[in-house]
Each structure stands twice: as C-alpha cells, then as structure tokens.
mmCIF file with all atom_site columns, C-alpha atoms in Angstrom:
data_model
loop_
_atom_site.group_PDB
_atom_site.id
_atom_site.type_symbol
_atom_site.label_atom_id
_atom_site.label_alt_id
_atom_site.label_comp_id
_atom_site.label_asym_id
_atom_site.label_entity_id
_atom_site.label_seq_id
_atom_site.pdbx_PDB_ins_code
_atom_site.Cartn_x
_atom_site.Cartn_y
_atom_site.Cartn_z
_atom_site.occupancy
_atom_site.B_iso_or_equiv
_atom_site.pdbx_formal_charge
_atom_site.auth_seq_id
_atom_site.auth_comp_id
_atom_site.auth_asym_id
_atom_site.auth_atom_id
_atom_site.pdbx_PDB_model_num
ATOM 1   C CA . UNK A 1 1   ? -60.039 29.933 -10.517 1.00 80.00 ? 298 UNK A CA 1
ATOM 2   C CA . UNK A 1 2   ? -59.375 28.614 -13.944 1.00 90.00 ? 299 UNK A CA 1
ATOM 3   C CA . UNK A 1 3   ? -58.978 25.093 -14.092 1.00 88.00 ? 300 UNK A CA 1
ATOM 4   C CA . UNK A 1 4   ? -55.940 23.643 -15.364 1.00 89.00 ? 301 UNK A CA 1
ATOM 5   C CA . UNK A 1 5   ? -55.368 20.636 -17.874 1.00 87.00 ? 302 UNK A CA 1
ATOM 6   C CA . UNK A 1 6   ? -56.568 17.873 -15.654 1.00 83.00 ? 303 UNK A CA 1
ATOM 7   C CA . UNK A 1 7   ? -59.545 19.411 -14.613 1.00 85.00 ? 304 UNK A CA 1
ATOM 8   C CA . UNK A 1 8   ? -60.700 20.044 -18.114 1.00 89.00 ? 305 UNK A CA 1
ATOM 9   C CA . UNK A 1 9   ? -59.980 17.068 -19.131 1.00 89.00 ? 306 UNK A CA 1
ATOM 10  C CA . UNK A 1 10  ? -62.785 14.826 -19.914 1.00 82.00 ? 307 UNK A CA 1
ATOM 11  C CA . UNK A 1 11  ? -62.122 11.657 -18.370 1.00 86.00 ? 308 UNK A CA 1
ATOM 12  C CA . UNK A 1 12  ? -60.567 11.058 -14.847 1.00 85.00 ? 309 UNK A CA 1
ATOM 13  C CA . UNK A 1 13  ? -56.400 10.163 -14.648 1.00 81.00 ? 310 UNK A CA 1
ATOM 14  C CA . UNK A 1 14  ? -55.488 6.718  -14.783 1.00 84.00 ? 311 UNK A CA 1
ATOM 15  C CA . UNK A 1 15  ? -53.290 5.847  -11.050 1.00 87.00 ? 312 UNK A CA 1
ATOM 16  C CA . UNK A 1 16  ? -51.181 3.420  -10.768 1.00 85.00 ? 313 UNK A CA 1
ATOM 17  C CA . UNK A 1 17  ? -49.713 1.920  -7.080  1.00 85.00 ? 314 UNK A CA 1
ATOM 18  C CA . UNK A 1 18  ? -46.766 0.845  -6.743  1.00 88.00 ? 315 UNK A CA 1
ATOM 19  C CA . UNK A 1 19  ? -47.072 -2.553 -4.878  1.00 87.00 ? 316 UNK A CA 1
ATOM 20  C CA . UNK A 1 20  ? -44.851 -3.687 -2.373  1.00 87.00 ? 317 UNK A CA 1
ATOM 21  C CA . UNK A 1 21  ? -40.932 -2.058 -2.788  1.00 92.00 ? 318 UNK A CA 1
ATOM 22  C CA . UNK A 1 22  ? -40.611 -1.928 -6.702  1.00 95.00 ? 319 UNK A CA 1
ATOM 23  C CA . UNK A 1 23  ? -42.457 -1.057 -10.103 1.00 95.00 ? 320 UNK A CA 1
ATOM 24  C CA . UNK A 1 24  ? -41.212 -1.366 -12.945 1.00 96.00 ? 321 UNK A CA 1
ATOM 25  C CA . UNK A 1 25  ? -42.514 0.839  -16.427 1.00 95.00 ? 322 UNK A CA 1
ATOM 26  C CA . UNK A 1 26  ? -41.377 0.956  -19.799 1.00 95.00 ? 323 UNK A CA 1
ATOM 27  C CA . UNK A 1 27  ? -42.037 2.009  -23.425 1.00 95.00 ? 324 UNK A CA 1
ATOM 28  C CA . UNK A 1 28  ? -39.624 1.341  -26.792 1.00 94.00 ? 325 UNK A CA 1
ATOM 29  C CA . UNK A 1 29  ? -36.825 3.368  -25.704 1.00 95.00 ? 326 UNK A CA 1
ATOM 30  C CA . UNK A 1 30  ? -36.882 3.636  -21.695 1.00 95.00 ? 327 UNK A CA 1
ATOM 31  C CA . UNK A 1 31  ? -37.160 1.222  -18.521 1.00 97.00 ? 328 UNK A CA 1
ATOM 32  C CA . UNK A 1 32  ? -37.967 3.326  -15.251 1.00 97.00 ? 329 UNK A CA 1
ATOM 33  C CA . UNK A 1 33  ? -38.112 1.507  -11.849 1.00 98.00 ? 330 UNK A CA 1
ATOM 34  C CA . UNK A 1 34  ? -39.590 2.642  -8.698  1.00 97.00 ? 331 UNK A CA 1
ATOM 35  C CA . UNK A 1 35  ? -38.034 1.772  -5.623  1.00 97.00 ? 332 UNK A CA 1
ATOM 36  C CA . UNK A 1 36  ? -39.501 2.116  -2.138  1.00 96.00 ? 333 UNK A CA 1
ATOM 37  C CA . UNK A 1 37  ? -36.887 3.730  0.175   1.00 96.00 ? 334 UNK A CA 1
ATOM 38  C CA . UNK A 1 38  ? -36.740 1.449  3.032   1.00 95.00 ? 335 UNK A CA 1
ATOM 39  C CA . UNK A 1 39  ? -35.686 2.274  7.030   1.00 93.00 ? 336 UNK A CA 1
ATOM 40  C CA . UNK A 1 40  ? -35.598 6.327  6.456   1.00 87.00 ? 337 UNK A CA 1
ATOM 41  C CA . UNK A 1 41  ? -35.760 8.561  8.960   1.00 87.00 ? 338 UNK A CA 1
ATOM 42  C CA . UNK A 1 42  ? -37.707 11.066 6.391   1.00 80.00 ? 339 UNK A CA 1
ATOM 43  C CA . UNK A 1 43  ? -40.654 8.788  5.400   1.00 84.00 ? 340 UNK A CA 1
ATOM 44  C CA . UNK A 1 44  ? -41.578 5.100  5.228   1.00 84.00 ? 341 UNK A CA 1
ATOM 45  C CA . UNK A 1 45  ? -43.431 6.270  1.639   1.00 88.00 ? 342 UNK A CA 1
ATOM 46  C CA . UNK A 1 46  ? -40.652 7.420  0.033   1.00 93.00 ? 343 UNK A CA 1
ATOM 47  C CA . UNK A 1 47  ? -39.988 6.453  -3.442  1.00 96.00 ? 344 UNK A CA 1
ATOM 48  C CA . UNK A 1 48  ? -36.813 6.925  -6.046  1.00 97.00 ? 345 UNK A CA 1
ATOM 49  C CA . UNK A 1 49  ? -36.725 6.545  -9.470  1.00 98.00 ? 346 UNK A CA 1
ATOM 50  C CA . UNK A 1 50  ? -33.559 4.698  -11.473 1.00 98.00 ? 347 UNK A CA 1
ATOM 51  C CA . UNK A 1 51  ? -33.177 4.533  -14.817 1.00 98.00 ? 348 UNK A CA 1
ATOM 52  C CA . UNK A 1 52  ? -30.961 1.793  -16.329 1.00 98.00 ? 349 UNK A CA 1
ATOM 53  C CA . UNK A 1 53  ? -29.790 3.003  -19.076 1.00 97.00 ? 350 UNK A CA 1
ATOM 54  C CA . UNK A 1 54  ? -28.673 6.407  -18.129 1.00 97.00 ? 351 UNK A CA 1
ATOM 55  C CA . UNK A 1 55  ? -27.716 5.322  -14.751 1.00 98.00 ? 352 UNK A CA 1
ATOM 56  C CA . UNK A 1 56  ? -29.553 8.139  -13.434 1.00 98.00 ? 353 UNK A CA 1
ATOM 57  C CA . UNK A 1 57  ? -31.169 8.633  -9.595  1.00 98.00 ? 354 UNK A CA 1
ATOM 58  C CA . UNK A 1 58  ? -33.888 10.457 -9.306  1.00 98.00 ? 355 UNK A CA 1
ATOM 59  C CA . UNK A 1 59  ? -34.917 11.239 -5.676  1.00 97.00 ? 356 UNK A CA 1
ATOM 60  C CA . UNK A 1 60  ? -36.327 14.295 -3.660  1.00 94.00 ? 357 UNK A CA 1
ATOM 61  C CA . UNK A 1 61  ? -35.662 14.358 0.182   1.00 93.00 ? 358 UNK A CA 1
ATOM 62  C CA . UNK A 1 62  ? -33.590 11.777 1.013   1.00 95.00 ? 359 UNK A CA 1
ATOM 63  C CA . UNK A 1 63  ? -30.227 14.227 -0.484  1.00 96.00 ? 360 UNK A CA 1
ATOM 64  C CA . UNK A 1 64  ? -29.952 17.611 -1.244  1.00 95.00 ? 361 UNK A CA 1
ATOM 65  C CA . UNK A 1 65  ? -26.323 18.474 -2.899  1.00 96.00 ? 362 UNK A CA 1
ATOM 66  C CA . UNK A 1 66  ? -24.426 20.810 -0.675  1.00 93.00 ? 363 UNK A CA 1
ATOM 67  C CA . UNK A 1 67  ? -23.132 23.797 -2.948  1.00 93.00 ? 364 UNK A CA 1
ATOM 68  C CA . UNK A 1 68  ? -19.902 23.237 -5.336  1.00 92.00 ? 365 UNK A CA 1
ATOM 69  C CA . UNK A 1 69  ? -16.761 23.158 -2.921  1.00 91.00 ? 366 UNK A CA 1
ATOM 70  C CA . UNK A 1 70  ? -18.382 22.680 0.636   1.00 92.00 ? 367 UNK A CA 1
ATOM 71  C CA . UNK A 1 71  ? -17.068 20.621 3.112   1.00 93.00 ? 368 UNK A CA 1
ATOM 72  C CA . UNK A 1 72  ? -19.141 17.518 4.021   1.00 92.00 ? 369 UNK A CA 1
ATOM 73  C CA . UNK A 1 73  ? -20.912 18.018 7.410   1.00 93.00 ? 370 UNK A CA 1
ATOM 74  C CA . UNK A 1 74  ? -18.968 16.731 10.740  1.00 95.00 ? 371 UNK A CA 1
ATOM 75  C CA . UNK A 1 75  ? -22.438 14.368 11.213  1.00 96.00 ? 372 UNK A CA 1
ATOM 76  C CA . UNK A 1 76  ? -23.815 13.220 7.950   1.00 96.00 ? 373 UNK A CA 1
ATOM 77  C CA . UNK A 1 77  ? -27.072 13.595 7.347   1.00 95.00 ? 374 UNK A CA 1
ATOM 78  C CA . UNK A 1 78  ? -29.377 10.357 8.309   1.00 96.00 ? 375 UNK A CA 1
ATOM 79  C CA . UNK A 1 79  ? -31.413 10.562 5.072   1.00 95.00 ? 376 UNK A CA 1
ATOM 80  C CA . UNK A 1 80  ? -28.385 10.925 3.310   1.00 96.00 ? 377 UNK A CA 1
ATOM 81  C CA . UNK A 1 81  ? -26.708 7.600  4.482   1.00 97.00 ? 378 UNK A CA 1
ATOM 82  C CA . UNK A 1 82  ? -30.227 6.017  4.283   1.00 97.00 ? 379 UNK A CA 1
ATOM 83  C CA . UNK A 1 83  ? -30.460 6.806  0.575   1.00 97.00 ? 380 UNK A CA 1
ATOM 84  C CA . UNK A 1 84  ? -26.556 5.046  0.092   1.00 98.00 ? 381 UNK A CA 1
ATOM 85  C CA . UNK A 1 85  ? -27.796 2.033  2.187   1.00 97.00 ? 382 UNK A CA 1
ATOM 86  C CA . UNK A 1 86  ? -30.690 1.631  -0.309  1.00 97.00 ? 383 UNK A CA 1
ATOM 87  C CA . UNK A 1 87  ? -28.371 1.820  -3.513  1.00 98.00 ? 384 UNK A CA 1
ATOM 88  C CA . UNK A 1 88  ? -26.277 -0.563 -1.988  1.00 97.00 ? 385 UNK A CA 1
ATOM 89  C CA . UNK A 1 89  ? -29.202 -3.137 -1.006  1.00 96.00 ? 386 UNK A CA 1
ATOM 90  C CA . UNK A 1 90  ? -30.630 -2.724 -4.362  1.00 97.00 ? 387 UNK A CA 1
ATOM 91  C CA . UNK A 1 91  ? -27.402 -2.973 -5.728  1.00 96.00 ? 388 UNK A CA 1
ATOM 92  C CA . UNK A 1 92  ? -28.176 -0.453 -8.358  1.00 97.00 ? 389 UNK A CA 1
ATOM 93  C CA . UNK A 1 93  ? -25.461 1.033  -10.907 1.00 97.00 ? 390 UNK A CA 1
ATOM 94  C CA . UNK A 1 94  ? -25.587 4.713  -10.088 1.00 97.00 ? 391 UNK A CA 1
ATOM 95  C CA . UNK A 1 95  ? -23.452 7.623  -12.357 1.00 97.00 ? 392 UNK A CA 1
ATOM 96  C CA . UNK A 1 96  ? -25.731 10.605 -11.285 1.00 98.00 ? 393 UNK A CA 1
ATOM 97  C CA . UNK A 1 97  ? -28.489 11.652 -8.556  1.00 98.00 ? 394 UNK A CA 1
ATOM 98  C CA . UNK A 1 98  ? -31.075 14.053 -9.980  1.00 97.00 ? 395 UNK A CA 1
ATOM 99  C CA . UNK A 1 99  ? -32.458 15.621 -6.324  1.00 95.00 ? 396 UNK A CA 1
ATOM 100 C CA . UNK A 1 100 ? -35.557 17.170 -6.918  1.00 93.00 ? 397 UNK A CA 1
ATOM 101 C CA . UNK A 1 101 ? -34.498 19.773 -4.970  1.00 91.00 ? 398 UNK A CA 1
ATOM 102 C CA . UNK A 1 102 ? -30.985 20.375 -6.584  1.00 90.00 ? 399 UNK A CA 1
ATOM 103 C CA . UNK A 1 103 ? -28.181 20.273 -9.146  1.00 95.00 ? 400 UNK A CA 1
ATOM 104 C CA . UNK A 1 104 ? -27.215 16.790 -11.205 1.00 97.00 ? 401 UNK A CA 1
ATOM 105 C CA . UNK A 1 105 ? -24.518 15.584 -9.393  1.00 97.00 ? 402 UNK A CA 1
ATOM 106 C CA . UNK A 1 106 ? -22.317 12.697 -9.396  1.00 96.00 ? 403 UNK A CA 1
ATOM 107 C CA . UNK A 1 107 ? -22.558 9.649  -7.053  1.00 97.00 ? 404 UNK A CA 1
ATOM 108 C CA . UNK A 1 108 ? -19.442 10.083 -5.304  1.00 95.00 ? 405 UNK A CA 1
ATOM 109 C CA . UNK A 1 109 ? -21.365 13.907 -4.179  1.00 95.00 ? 406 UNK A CA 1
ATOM 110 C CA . UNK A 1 110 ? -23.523 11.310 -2.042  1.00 97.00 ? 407 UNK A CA 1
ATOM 111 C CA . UNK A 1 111 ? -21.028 9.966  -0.489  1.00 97.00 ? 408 UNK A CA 1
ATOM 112 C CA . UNK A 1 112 ? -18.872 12.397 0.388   1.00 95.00 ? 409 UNK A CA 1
ATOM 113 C CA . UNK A 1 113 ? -22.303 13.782 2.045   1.00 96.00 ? 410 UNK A CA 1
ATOM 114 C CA . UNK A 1 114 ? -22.989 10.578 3.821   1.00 96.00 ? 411 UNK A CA 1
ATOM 115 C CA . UNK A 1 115 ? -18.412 10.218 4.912   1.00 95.00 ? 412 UNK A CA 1
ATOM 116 C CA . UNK A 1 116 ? -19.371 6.872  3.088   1.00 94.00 ? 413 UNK A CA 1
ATOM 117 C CA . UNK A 1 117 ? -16.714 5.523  0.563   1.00 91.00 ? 414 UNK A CA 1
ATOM 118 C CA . UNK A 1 118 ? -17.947 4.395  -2.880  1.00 89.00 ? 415 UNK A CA 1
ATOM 119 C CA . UNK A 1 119 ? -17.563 1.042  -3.980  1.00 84.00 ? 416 UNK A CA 1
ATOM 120 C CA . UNK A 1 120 ? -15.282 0.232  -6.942  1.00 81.00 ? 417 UNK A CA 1
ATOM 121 C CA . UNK A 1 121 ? -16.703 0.226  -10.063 1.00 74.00 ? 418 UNK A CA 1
#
C-alpha cells in the first residue's frame, strides 16, 4: 500500500462535530453552514451544506436529479420531499442543489421531483 497524504502527514487531522442541527464556518470571502437533515427516511445523520452567498445546496442522498426531460415519478421520492421540508423549516434561500451524486440543478428540479410547488420568490 502506499500511504496517501494524510497518512504521511506528520500530525493527526483536526475534527470538528457539528453540535446539535447547525455549524456554522467561515474565512474572508465564504460563510458555509451545516445543517442536520431532520425526520428523513435515509438517515437521522444526515447533513447539507448551504452557502449564502451563492445560494448553493450541497447535499448527497436526500436527491438525486432525474436526467434532463424526465417526467417526475407518479410517488415522489420520501427523501426527496424530506430534503424540501428541511429548506422550508430552515427557511433557506436556495438557487441551486449540488447532489453529490449528480448534475447542478436548479431548485424548482427538487420540486418538480418531490410534485411540491416552489414558493414565490
């Protein structure tokens, strides 16, 4: 095996929790918060990211963009309308969703997904 980076590195990485349902970190030029996502069917350890500025979602799991063009599915997914609930509680102002396991794709994507209509912005 060769080790990688981390294992060569001399000292050990530096965790950090997040406590309870949010964290919050930030340099000169960027705020990121970490939200729990609360009631999923998926995982009760989920987490997204948001970022403020660029009104960008950054979640894996809880949506997966179906392909350009398709149809939402006759049952939305659970996760799916989980993941609106949680943008809605948090009341967070949402352009894009980054999926981790996906294309960039607008909000409205979401909830199309989730046969949710989008508030008005």
């Amino acid at each position: 095996l060769r080790p990688d980076r981390l294992a060569q590195a001399a000292k050990p990485p530096r965790l950090q929790g997040v406590p309870g349902d949010k964290a919050v970190l930030s340099d000169a030029t960027r705020t990121i918060e970490l939200h729990r996502i609360v009631g999923g069917p998926h995982s009760e350890t989920m987490l997204m990211a948001y970022l403020p500025k660029e009104k960008l979602l950054i979640q894996a799991d809880a949506y997966t963009p179906l392909p350009p063009n398709t149809p939402p599915p006759a049952t939305p997914n659970a996760n799916n309308v989980n993941l609106v609930d949680n943008i809605e509680r948090l009341k967070l102002d949402v352009e894009r969703i980054l999926p981790l396991h996906g294309r960039v794709v607008p909000l409205g994507e979401l909830y199309a997904t989730a046969s949710r209509t989008p508030p008005p912005r």
